[in-house]
Amino acid sequence: MAPPAAMFSETATSVDSVPLKGDFAVKTAPIVQKNTSKTLAELADSWEHDFTFAPIRESQVSRAMTRRYFQDLDTYAESDIVIVGAGSCGLSTAYMLGKARPDLKIAIIEASVSPGGGAWLGGQLFSAMVMRKPADAFLADLGIPYDDEGDFVVVKHAALFTSTLLSKVLQFPNIKLFNATAVEDLITRPMPNGSVRIAGVVTNWTLVSMHHDDQSCMDPNTINAPIVISTTGHDGPFGAFCVKRLVSMQQIQKLGGMRGLDMNRAEDAIVKRTREVVPGLIVGGMELSEVDGANRMGPTFGAMALSGVKAAEEALRVFDE
Ligand code: 48N
């Protein structure tokens, strides 16, 4: 049966004869791809000759993307662990968990389109990244080269750190990154003593979350998880989100508020105090400075990496309890 002409553009090309899936499935002879996969060297000889991409129909691209995205939303609707924030601490946490527990389903929710937070590019006026020892152990584990300056090491560009870490995290089959997606609330369950335990997150596309005041509020998506690890940093439009929400839910009295810059005090405090702040919610990275009133450390990132290592340990301790 010839497909209805209306479906195809007037200038039907070989692309339009590509079989369509679904309601418009049309039986046509399989397209014999002139260009089966070639080596780059072979391609170099083809530009002026027979170079062409394999045919596609736009709907195939959309279906390839949306099928996977909505399958992921379905798969991770029940997660084992949710990490809020894909900055240096959140990604370090995910890396440690991905290595330790390939059996756990881990969802990372990142409000920005681009992951990395302050360690990507935005948080650094100067591109080289300093980490004080012993955080060089984390860089060595990742296989990231650095200059050894004695008490500290220097990665030549923060993007080398973040892109290497991000690449490793995204290659774990049990980890899914939902970027451009904001956690806009927490799922709670009542505890016997009248407090609550955190049992997941409420998410929306970030642009929707940012327009609650001028658009009708779009009903959110939810992810159930016994453990949420919040690493939402200390500033920015969504900074310290989860701990601020704990205050507004009256689960913690008030925030300590981040103190002035003192590298030596700040980095030890952040790593040592990475912990489960309320049942089901572990806080790490600079979000913690808002809870405890820790100092800030400025452009040194060892505490973010090691807070992530500790947050992963805390999550597995709670998970295996
Ligand atoms: O990089 P950040 O802000 O947070 P950390 O804790 O991973 O790293 C902090 C570090 O970059 C510093 O601040 C350095 C060390 N400087 C310290 C200083 O003294 O100035 O990453 C947080 C990520 C960001 O990518 C946000 O977009 C994201 O979390 N985020 C959220 N994602 C989803 N839902 C939310 N509600 C949300 N809030 C923040």
mmCIF file of C-alpha atoms and ligand atoms in Angstrom:
data_model
loop_
_atom_site.group_PDB
_atom_site.id
_atom_site.type_symbol
_atom_site.label_atom_id
_atom_site.label_comp_id
_atom_site.label_asym_id
_atom_site.label_seq_id
_atom_site.Cartn_x
_atom_site.Cartn_y
_atom_site.Cartn_z
ATOM 1 C CA MET A 1 0.000 0.000 0.000
ATOM 2 C CA ALA A 2 1.555 3.323 -0.990
ATOM 3 C CA PRO A 3 1.751 5.670 2.068
ATOM 4 C CA PRO A 4 -0.698 8.636 1.914
ATOM 5 C CA ALA A 5 1.069 11.355 -0.062
ATOM 6 C CA ALA A 6 -0.009 13.979 2.492
ATOM 7 C CA MET A 7 2.470 12.496 4.898
ATOM 8 C CA PHE A 8 5.385 13.393 2.736
ATOM 9 C CA SER A 9 6.679 16.750 1.643
ATOM 10 C CA GLU A 10 6.010 17.660 -1.986
ATOM 11 C CA THR A 11 9.659 17.163 -2.780
ATOM 12 C CA ALA A 12 9.744 13.573 -1.650
ATOM 13 C CA THR A 13 13.303 12.384 -1.402
ATOM 14 C CA SER A 14 14.809 9.036 -0.567
ATOM 15 C CA VAL A 15 14.416 10.121 3.095
ATOM 16 C CA ASP A 16 10.638 10.135 2.746
ATOM 17 C CA SER A 17 10.627 6.556 1.673
ATOM 18 C CA VAL A 18 12.196 5.593 4.999
ATOM 19 C CA PRO A 19 9.772 3.137 6.673
ATOM 20 C CA LEU A 20 7.849 4.848 9.494
ATOM 21 C CA LYS A 21 7.254 3.084 12.756
ATOM 22 C CA GLY A 22 3.997 3.030 14.646
ATOM 23 C CA ASP A 23 0.645 3.956 13.037
ATOM 24 C CA PHE A 24 2.249 4.847 9.769
ATOM 25 C CA ALA A 25 4.314 1.706 9.463
ATOM 26 C CA VAL A 26 4.809 1.280 5.752
ATOM 27 C CA LYS A 27 6.256 -1.875 4.228
ATOM 28 C CA THR A 28 8.997 -0.789 1.889
ATOM 29 C CA ALA A 29 12.072 -2.599 0.685
ATOM 30 C CA PRO A 30 14.840 -2.153 3.258
ATOM 31 C CA ILE A 31 17.002 0.796 2.237
ATOM 32 C CA VAL A 32 20.364 -0.501 1.090
ATOM 33 C CA GLN A 33 22.697 1.944 2.764
ATOM 34 C CA LYS A 34 25.201 3.115 0.153
ATOM 35 C CA ASN A 35 27.466 4.306 2.969
ATOM 36 C CA THR A 36 27.829 1.534 5.479
ATOM 37 C CA SER A 37 30.054 2.655 8.304
ATOM 38 C CA LYS A 38 33.445 3.723 7.011
ATOM 39 C CA THR A 39 36.748 4.573 8.593
ATOM 40 C CA LEU A 40 37.560 8.258 8.894
ATOM 41 C CA ALA A 41 40.367 7.699 6.394
ATOM 42 C CA GLU A 42 37.881 6.319 3.878
ATOM 43 C CA LEU A 43 35.579 9.266 4.533
ATOM 44 C CA ALA A 44 38.375 11.699 3.782
ATOM 45 C CA ASP A 45 38.369 10.385 0.230
ATOM 46 C CA SER A 46 34.609 10.616 -0.191
ATOM 47 C CA TRP A 47 33.740 14.301 0.284
ATOM 48 C CA GLU A 48 33.848 15.120 -3.440
ATOM 49 C CA HIS A 49 32.583 11.724 -4.532
ATOM 50 C CA ASP A 50 29.829 9.666 -3.028
ATOM 51 C CA PHE A 51 29.704 11.112 0.500
ATOM 52 C CA THR A 52 26.218 11.186 1.986
ATOM 53 C CA PHE A 53 24.684 10.512 5.369
ATOM 54 C CA ALA A 54 22.359 7.548 5.771
ATOM 55 C CA PRO A 55 18.733 8.683 5.259
ATOM 56 C CA ILE A 56 16.543 9.576 8.227
ATOM 57 C CA ARG A 57 13.090 10.937 8.855
ATOM 58 C CA GLU A 58 12.747 13.678 11.479
ATOM 59 C CA SER A 59 10.261 11.675 13.484
ATOM 60 C CA GLN A 60 12.840 8.923 13.910
ATOM 61 C CA VAL A 61 15.147 11.381 15.659
ATOM 62 C CA SER A 62 12.377 12.565 17.962
ATOM 63 C CA ARG A 63 11.307 9.037 18.766
ATOM 64 C CA ALA A 64 14.908 7.940 19.434
ATOM 65 C CA MET A 65 15.247 10.745 21.976
ATOM 66 C CA THR A 66 11.829 10.791 23.614
ATOM 67 C CA ARG A 67 11.579 7.011 23.886
ATOM 68 C CA ARG A 68 14.790 6.925 25.869
ATOM 69 C CA TYR A 69 14.024 9.999 28.005
ATOM 70 C CA PHE A 70 10.609 8.785 29.072
ATOM 71 C CA GLN A 71 11.915 5.248 29.610
ATOM 72 C CA ASP A 72 14.518 6.765 31.935
ATOM 73 C CA LEU A 73 11.844 8.739 33.801
ATOM 74 C CA ASP A 74 9.925 5.478 34.229
ATOM 75 C CA THR A 75 12.986 3.482 35.293
ATOM 76 C CA TYR A 76 14.202 6.050 37.828
ATOM 77 C CA ALA A 77 10.750 6.895 39.239
ATOM 78 C CA GLU A 78 11.845 4.423 41.916
ATOM 79 C CA SER A 79 15.533 5.056 42.619
ATOM 80 C CA ASP A 80 17.790 3.770 45.369
ATOM 81 C CA ILE A 81 19.622 7.071 45.726
ATOM 82 C CA VAL A 82 18.930 10.562 44.367
ATOM 83 C CA ILE A 83 21.779 13.075 44.206
ATOM 84 C CA VAL A 84 20.605 16.684 43.997
ATOM 85 C CA GLY A 85 23.154 18.860 42.199
ATOM 86 C CA ALA A 86 25.820 17.774 39.717
ATOM 87 C CA GLY A 87 28.564 20.051 40.966
ATOM 88 C CA SER A 88 31.988 18.786 42.032
ATOM 89 C CA CYS A 89 30.636 17.265 45.233
ATOM 90 C CA GLY A 90 27.571 15.659 43.668
ATOM 91 C CA LEU A 91 29.564 14.208 40.773
ATOM 92 C CA SER A 92 32.281 12.927 43.138
ATOM 93 C CA THR A 93 29.564 11.256 45.211
ATOM 94 C CA ALA A 94 28.062 9.679 42.102
ATOM 95 C CA TYR A 95 31.472 8.427 40.925
ATOM 96 C CA MET A 96 32.169 6.706 44.254
ATOM 97 C CA LEU A 97 28.685 5.176 44.398
ATOM 98 C CA GLY A 98 28.810 4.085 40.761
ATOM 99 C CA LYS A 99 32.079 2.253 41.400
ATOM 100 C CA ALA A 100 30.998 0.715 44.707
ATOM 101 C CA ARG A 101 27.437 -0.287 43.917
ATOM 102 C CA PRO A 102 26.579 -1.133 40.303
ATOM 103 C CA ASP A 103 23.407 -2.738 41.695
ATOM 104 C CA LEU A 104 21.930 0.575 42.872
ATOM 105 C CA LYS A 105 19.809 2.858 40.697
ATOM 106 C CA ILE A 106 21.139 6.390 41.103
ATOM 107 C CA ALA A 107 19.437 9.495 39.691
ATOM 108 C CA ILE A 108 21.289 12.804 39.542
ATOM 109 C CA ILE A 109 19.074 15.898 39.288
ATOM 110 C CA GLU A 110 20.813 19.005 37.980
ATOM 111 C CA ALA A 111 18.987 22.322 37.618
ATOM 112 C CA SER A 112 21.375 23.783 35.084
ATOM 113 C CA VAL A 113 21.563 22.635 31.493
ATOM 114 C CA SER A 114 25.304 22.123 32.030
ATOM 115 C CA PRO A 115 26.525 20.040 34.964
ATOM 116 C CA GLY A 116 29.633 20.984 36.955
ATOM 117 C CA GLY A 117 28.407 23.824 39.150
ATOM 118 C CA GLY A 118 31.214 26.033 40.390
ATOM 119 C CA ALA A 119 33.858 23.565 39.175
ATOM 120 C CA TRP A 120 32.782 23.652 35.543
ATOM 121 C CA LEU A 121 33.679 27.130 34.383
ATOM 122 C CA GLY A 122 31.391 29.566 36.127
ATOM 123 C CA GLY A 123 32.925 29.278 39.593
ATOM 124 C CA GLN A 124 36.457 30.066 38.606
ATOM 125 C CA LEU A 125 37.955 33.324 37.507
ATOM 126 C CA PHE A 126 41.213 31.524 36.692
ATOM 127 C CA SER A 127 40.938 28.184 34.931
ATOM 128 C CA ALA A 128 43.539 26.033 36.751
ATOM 129 C CA MET A 129 42.080 24.008 39.650
ATOM 130 C CA VAL A 130 43.821 23.681 43.023
ATOM 131 C CA MET A 131 43.266 20.735 45.337
ATOM 132 C CA ARG A 132 45.069 20.413 48.646
ATOM 133 C CA LYS A 133 46.488 17.039 49.625
ATOM 134 C CA PRO A 134 45.200 14.415 50.402
ATOM 135 C CA ALA A 135 42.598 15.111 47.683
ATOM 136 C CA ASP A 136 45.259 14.135 45.131
ATOM 137 C CA ALA A 137 44.183 10.565 45.940
ATOM 138 C CA PHE A 138 40.840 11.284 44.248
ATOM 139 C CA LEU A 139 42.499 12.744 41.160
ATOM 140 C CA ALA A 140 44.818 9.730 40.941
ATOM 141 C CA ASP A 141 41.811 7.399 41.159
ATOM 142 C CA LEU A 142 40.213 9.286 38.271
ATOM 143 C CA GLY A 143 43.456 9.266 36.283
ATOM 144 C CA ILE A 144 43.561 13.066 35.994
ATOM 145 C CA PRO A 145 47.085 14.492 35.532
ATOM 146 C CA TYR A 146 48.179 17.320 37.821
ATOM 147 C CA ASP A 147 51.236 19.345 38.837
ATOM 148 C CA ASP A 148 52.492 18.417 42.300
ATOM 149 C CA GLU A 149 53.287 21.548 44.296
ATOM 150 C CA GLY A 150 54.080 19.850 47.617
ATOM 151 C CA ASP A 151 51.101 20.451 49.920
ATOM 152 C CA PHE A 152 48.719 20.885 47.024
ATOM 153 C CA VAL A 153 48.303 19.860 43.401
ATOM 154 C CA VAL A 154 47.076 21.792 40.369
ATOM 155 C CA VAL A 155 44.933 20.433 37.530
ATOM 156 C CA LYS A 156 45.708 22.478 34.435
ATOM 157 C CA HIS A 157 42.047 23.323 33.746
ATOM 158 C CA ALA A 158 38.939 22.915 35.897
ATOM 159 C CA ALA A 159 37.129 21.642 32.809
ATOM 160 C CA LEU A 160 39.617 18.745 32.595
ATOM 161 C CA PHE A 161 38.604 17.700 36.117
ATOM 162 C CA THR A 162 34.886 18.156 35.563
ATOM 163 C CA SER A 163 34.727 16.618 32.095
ATOM 164 C CA THR A 164 36.755 13.559 33.157
ATOM 165 C CA LEU A 165 34.628 13.057 36.273
ATOM 166 C CA LEU A 166 31.395 13.638 34.336
ATOM 167 C CA SER A 167 32.446 11.224 31.610
ATOM 168 C CA LYS A 168 33.172 8.461 34.125
ATOM 169 C CA VAL A 169 29.896 9.059 35.984
ATOM 170 C CA LEU A 170 27.776 9.049 32.819
ATOM 171 C CA GLN A 171 29.298 5.772 31.678
ATOM 172 C CA PHE A 172 27.955 3.891 34.684
ATOM 173 C CA PRO A 173 24.876 1.991 33.413
ATOM 174 C CA ASN A 174 23.122 2.420 36.784
ATOM 175 C CA ILE A 175 23.401 6.221 36.904
ATOM 176 C CA LYS A 176 21.121 8.657 35.046
ATOM 177 C CA LEU A 177 21.634 12.427 34.882
ATOM 178 C CA PHE A 178 18.478 14.515 34.550
ATOM 179 C CA ASN A 179 19.884 17.984 33.766
ATOM 180 C CA ALA A 180 17.849 21.179 33.214
ATOM 181 C CA THR A 181 15.696 19.656 35.941
ATOM 182 C CA ALA A 182 15.224 21.203 39.380
ATOM 183 C CA VAL A 183 14.343 19.569 42.665
ATOM 184 C CA GLU A 184 11.551 21.862 43.823
ATOM 185 C CA ASP A 185 10.486 19.950 46.900
ATOM 186 C CA LEU A 186 11.176 16.859 48.998
ATOM 187 C CA ILE A 187 8.983 13.787 49.510
ATOM 188 C CA THR A 188 8.505 13.137 53.235
ATOM 189 C CA ARG A 189 7.170 10.376 55.448
ATOM 190 C CA PRO A 190 6.083 10.898 59.081
ATOM 191 C CA MET A 191 8.329 9.527 61.833
ATOM 192 C CA PRO A 192 7.025 8.319 65.236
ATOM 193 C CA ASN A 193 8.498 11.362 67.019
ATOM 194 C CA GLY A 194 6.583 13.814 64.852
ATOM 195 C CA SER A 195 9.527 14.591 62.578
ATOM 196 C CA VAL A 196 9.842 13.324 59.029
ATOM 197 C CA ARG A 197 12.205 11.207 57.035
ATOM 198 C CA ILE A 198 13.031 12.203 53.478
ATOM 199 C CA ALA A 199 11.776 9.645 50.947
ATOM 200 C CA GLY A 200 12.474 11.178 47.551
ATOM 201 C CA VAL A 201 12.296 14.381 45.544
ATOM 202 C CA VAL A 202 9.823 16.449 43.586
ATOM 203 C CA THR A 203 11.166 17.704 40.270
ATOM 204 C CA ASN A 204 10.191 19.964 37.448
ATOM 205 C CA TRP A 205 11.984 21.256 34.405
ATOM 206 C CA THR A 206 14.031 24.174 35.714
ATOM 207 C CA LEU A 207 12.401 26.721 33.440
ATOM 208 C CA VAL A 208 9.015 25.670 34.813
ATOM 209 C CA SER A 209 10.271 25.911 38.399
ATOM 210 C CA MET A 210 11.594 29.396 37.743
ATOM 211 C CA HIS A 211 8.240 30.590 36.445
ATOM 212 C CA HIS A 212 5.932 29.409 39.186
ATOM 213 C CA ASP A 213 5.061 33.041 39.882
ATOM 214 C CA ASP A 214 4.131 34.098 36.391
ATOM 215 C CA GLN A 215 2.778 30.876 34.856
ATOM 216 C CA SER A 216 0.278 28.380 36.184
ATOM 217 C CA CYS A 217 2.263 25.930 38.274
ATOM 218 C CA MET A 218 2.789 22.763 36.227
ATOM 219 C CA ASP A 219 2.290 19.615 38.272
ATOM 220 C CA PRO A 220 5.688 18.160 39.103
ATOM 221 C CA ASN A 221 7.320 14.801 38.598
ATOM 222 C CA THR A 222 8.328 12.704 41.608
ATOM 223 C CA ILE A 223 11.118 10.240 42.326
ATOM 224 C CA ASN A 224 10.855 7.928 45.325
ATOM 225 C CA ALA A 225 14.159 7.027 46.973
ATOM 226 C CA PRO A 226 15.106 5.945 50.496
ATOM 227 C CA ILE A 227 18.162 8.202 50.395
ATOM 228 C CA VAL A 228 18.633 11.705 48.993
ATOM 229 C CA ILE A 229 22.097 13.257 48.902
ATOM 230 C CA SER A 230 21.903 17.025 48.574
ATOM 231 C CA THR A 231 24.886 18.882 47.168
ATOM 232 C CA THR A 232 23.257 22.047 45.867
ATOM 233 C CA GLY A 233 26.046 24.417 46.777
ATOM 234 C CA HIS A 234 25.906 27.692 48.651
ATOM 235 C CA ASP A 235 24.659 30.211 46.145
ATOM 236 C CA GLY A 236 23.000 30.616 42.796
ATOM 237 C CA PRO A 237 19.267 30.671 42.084
ATOM 238 C CA PHE A 238 18.728 27.312 43.753
ATOM 239 C CA GLY A 239 21.689 27.258 46.178
ATOM 240 C CA ALA A 240 21.374 25.292 49.422
ATOM 241 C CA PHE A 241 17.881 24.284 48.303
ATOM 242 C CA CYS A 242 17.265 21.208 50.420
ATOM 243 C CA VAL A 243 18.505 22.644 53.732
ATOM 244 C CA LYS A 244 16.445 25.796 53.180
ATOM 245 C CA ARG A 245 13.445 23.517 52.627
ATOM 246 C CA LEU A 246 14.209 21.664 55.868
ATOM 247 C CA VAL A 247 13.988 25.010 57.679
ATOM 248 C CA SER A 248 10.700 25.940 55.995
ATOM 249 C CA MET A 249 9.362 22.476 56.929
ATOM 250 C CA GLN A 250 10.618 23.127 60.482
ATOM 251 C CA GLN A 251 12.800 20.017 60.436
ATOM 252 C CA ILE A 252 15.833 22.092 61.411
ATOM 253 C CA GLN A 253 15.573 25.326 63.370
ATOM 254 C CA LYS A 254 17.630 27.656 61.219
ATOM 255 C CA LEU A 255 20.637 27.778 58.950
ATOM 256 C CA GLY A 256 24.038 28.574 60.407
ATOM 257 C CA GLY A 257 24.877 30.694 57.358
ATOM 258 C CA MET A 258 28.199 30.436 55.523
ATOM 259 C CA ARG A 259 31.077 32.255 57.224
ATOM 260 C CA GLY A 260 33.936 34.228 55.674
ATOM 261 C CA LEU A 261 36.768 32.715 53.675
ATOM 262 C CA ASP A 262 39.278 30.596 55.623
ATOM 263 C CA MET A 263 40.647 27.738 53.528
ATOM 264 C CA ASN A 264 42.182 25.764 56.357
ATOM 265 C CA ARG A 265 39.111 25.806 58.569
ATOM 266 C CA ALA A 266 36.573 25.496 55.743
ATOM 267 C CA GLU A 267 37.821 22.393 53.956
ATOM 268 C CA ASP A 268 38.339 20.265 57.075
ATOM 269 C CA ALA A 269 34.883 21.240 58.383
ATOM 270 C CA ILE A 270 33.055 20.408 55.159
ATOM 271 C CA VAL A 271 34.601 16.950 54.827
ATOM 272 C CA LYS A 272 34.346 16.025 58.510
ATOM 273 C CA ARG A 273 30.720 17.147 58.813
ATOM 274 C CA THR A 274 29.357 15.581 55.606
ATOM 275 C CA ARG A 275 26.506 13.597 57.122
ATOM 276 C CA GLU A 276 22.851 12.611 57.292
ATOM 277 C CA VAL A 277 21.308 15.876 58.492
ATOM 278 C CA VAL A 278 17.812 14.441 58.873
ATOM 279 C CA PRO A 279 16.793 10.803 58.311
ATOM 280 C CA GLY A 280 17.047 10.055 54.594
ATOM 281 C CA LEU A 281 18.874 13.280 53.671
ATOM 282 C CA ILE A 282 22.653 13.427 53.486
ATOM 283 C CA VAL A 283 24.212 16.848 52.826
ATOM 284 C CA GLY A 284 27.657 17.436 51.368
ATOM 285 C CA GLY A 285 29.748 20.101 49.685
ATOM 286 C CA MET A 286 29.113 23.775 50.122
ATOM 287 C CA GLU A 287 25.439 23.319 50.965
ATOM 288 C CA LEU A 288 26.778 22.073 54.282
ATOM 289 C CA SER A 289 28.424 25.423 55.004
ATOM 290 C CA GLU A 290 24.947 26.923 55.024
ATOM 291 C CA VAL A 291 23.725 24.367 57.558
ATOM 292 C CA ASP A 292 26.637 24.514 59.982
ATOM 293 C CA GLY A 293 27.884 28.041 59.457
ATOM 294 C CA ALA A 294 31.191 26.718 58.120
ATOM 295 C CA ASN A 295 33.674 29.034 56.483
ATOM 296 C CA ARG A 296 33.957 29.187 52.730
ATOM 297 C CA MET A 297 37.197 28.137 51.062
ATOM 298 C CA GLY A 298 37.119 30.003 47.752
ATOM 299 C CA PRO A 299 38.799 28.403 44.705
ATOM 300 C CA THR A 300 40.213 25.227 46.217
ATOM 301 C CA PHE A 301 38.250 22.047 45.505
ATOM 302 C CA GLY A 302 39.746 19.197 47.536
ATOM 303 C CA ALA A 303 36.942 19.368 50.087
ATOM 304 C CA MET A 304 34.309 19.003 47.359
ATOM 305 C CA ALA A 305 35.887 15.811 46.079
ATOM 306 C CA LEU A 306 36.440 14.270 49.515
ATOM 307 C CA SER A 307 33.041 15.402 50.794
ATOM 308 C CA GLY A 308 31.674 13.423 47.870
ATOM 309 C CA VAL A 309 33.724 10.404 48.909
ATOM 310 C CA LYS A 310 32.358 10.713 52.440
ATOM 311 C CA ALA A 311 28.772 11.329 51.304
ATOM 312 C CA ALA A 312 28.923 8.099 49.305
ATOM 313 C CA GLU A 313 30.196 6.238 52.378
ATOM 314 C CA GLU A 314 27.413 7.758 54.505
ATOM 315 C CA ALA A 315 24.800 6.731 51.942
ATOM 316 C CA LEU A 316 26.058 3.139 51.841
ATOM 317 C CA ARG A 317 26.181 3.025 55.652
ATOM 318 C CA VAL A 318 22.547 4.136 55.814
ATOM 319 C CA PHE A 319 21.571 1.919 52.891
ATOM 320 C CA ASP A 320 23.122 -1.177 54.445
ATOM 321 C CA GLU A 321 21.755 -0.472 57.952
HETATM 322 O O1 48N B 1 29.421 23.620 42.585
HETATM 323 P P1 48N B 1 28.138 23.690 43.337
HETATM 324 O O2 48N B 1 27.542 25.016 43.609
HETATM 325 O O3 48N B 1 28.238 22.959 44.760
HETATM 326 P P2 48N B 1 29.343 21.930 45.296
HETATM 327 O O4 48N B 1 29.093 21.834 46.765
HETATM 328 O O5 48N B 1 29.373 20.712 44.480
HETATM 329 O O6 48N B 1 30.747 22.677 45.050
HETATM 330 C C1 48N B 1 30.935 23.950 45.626
HETATM 331 C C2 48N B 1 32.120 24.584 44.918
HETATM 332 O O7 48N B 1 31.801 24.806 43.536
HETATM 333 C C3 48N B 1 32.400 25.927 45.516
HETATM 334 O O8 48N B 1 31.481 26.676 45.806
HETATM 335 C C4 48N B 1 33.839 26.336 45.635
HETATM 336 C C5 48N B 1 34.672 25.317 46.361
HETATM 337 N N1 48N B 1 33.879 27.661 46.236
HETATM 338 C C6 48N B 1 33.669 27.900 47.481
HETATM 339 C C7 48N B 1 33.595 29.316 47.905
HETATM 340 O O9 48N B 1 34.064 29.615 48.998
HETATM 341 O O10 48N B 1 33.102 30.149 47.093
HETATM 342 O O11 48N B 1 27.076 22.782 42.543
HETATM 343 C C8 48N B 1 25.745 22.728 42.973
HETATM 344 C C9 48N B 1 24.918 22.264 41.805
HETATM 345 C C10 48N B 1 24.799 23.336 40.709
HETATM 346 O O12 48N B 1 25.159 22.782 39.465
HETATM 347 C C11 48N B 1 23.344 23.753 40.742
HETATM 348 O O13 48N B 1 22.808 24.045 39.467
HETATM 349 C C12 48N B 1 22.686 22.522 41.315
HETATM 350 O O14 48N B 1 23.601 22.011 42.263
HETATM 351 N N2 48N B 1 21.451 22.771 42.060
HETATM 352 C C13 48N B 1 20.311 22.071 41.884
HETATM 353 N N3 48N B 1 20.011 21.071 41.036
HETATM 354 C C14 48N B 1 18.760 20.584 41.096
HETATM 355 N N4 48N B 1 17.804 21.056 41.943
HETATM 356 C C15 48N B 1 18.082 22.045 42.792
HETATM 357 N N5 48N B 1 17.137 22.507 43.626
HETATM 358 C C16 48N B 1 19.387 22.602 42.792
HETATM 359 N N6 48N B 1 19.988 23.590 43.492
HETATM 360 C C17 48N B 1 21.243 23.682 43.033
#
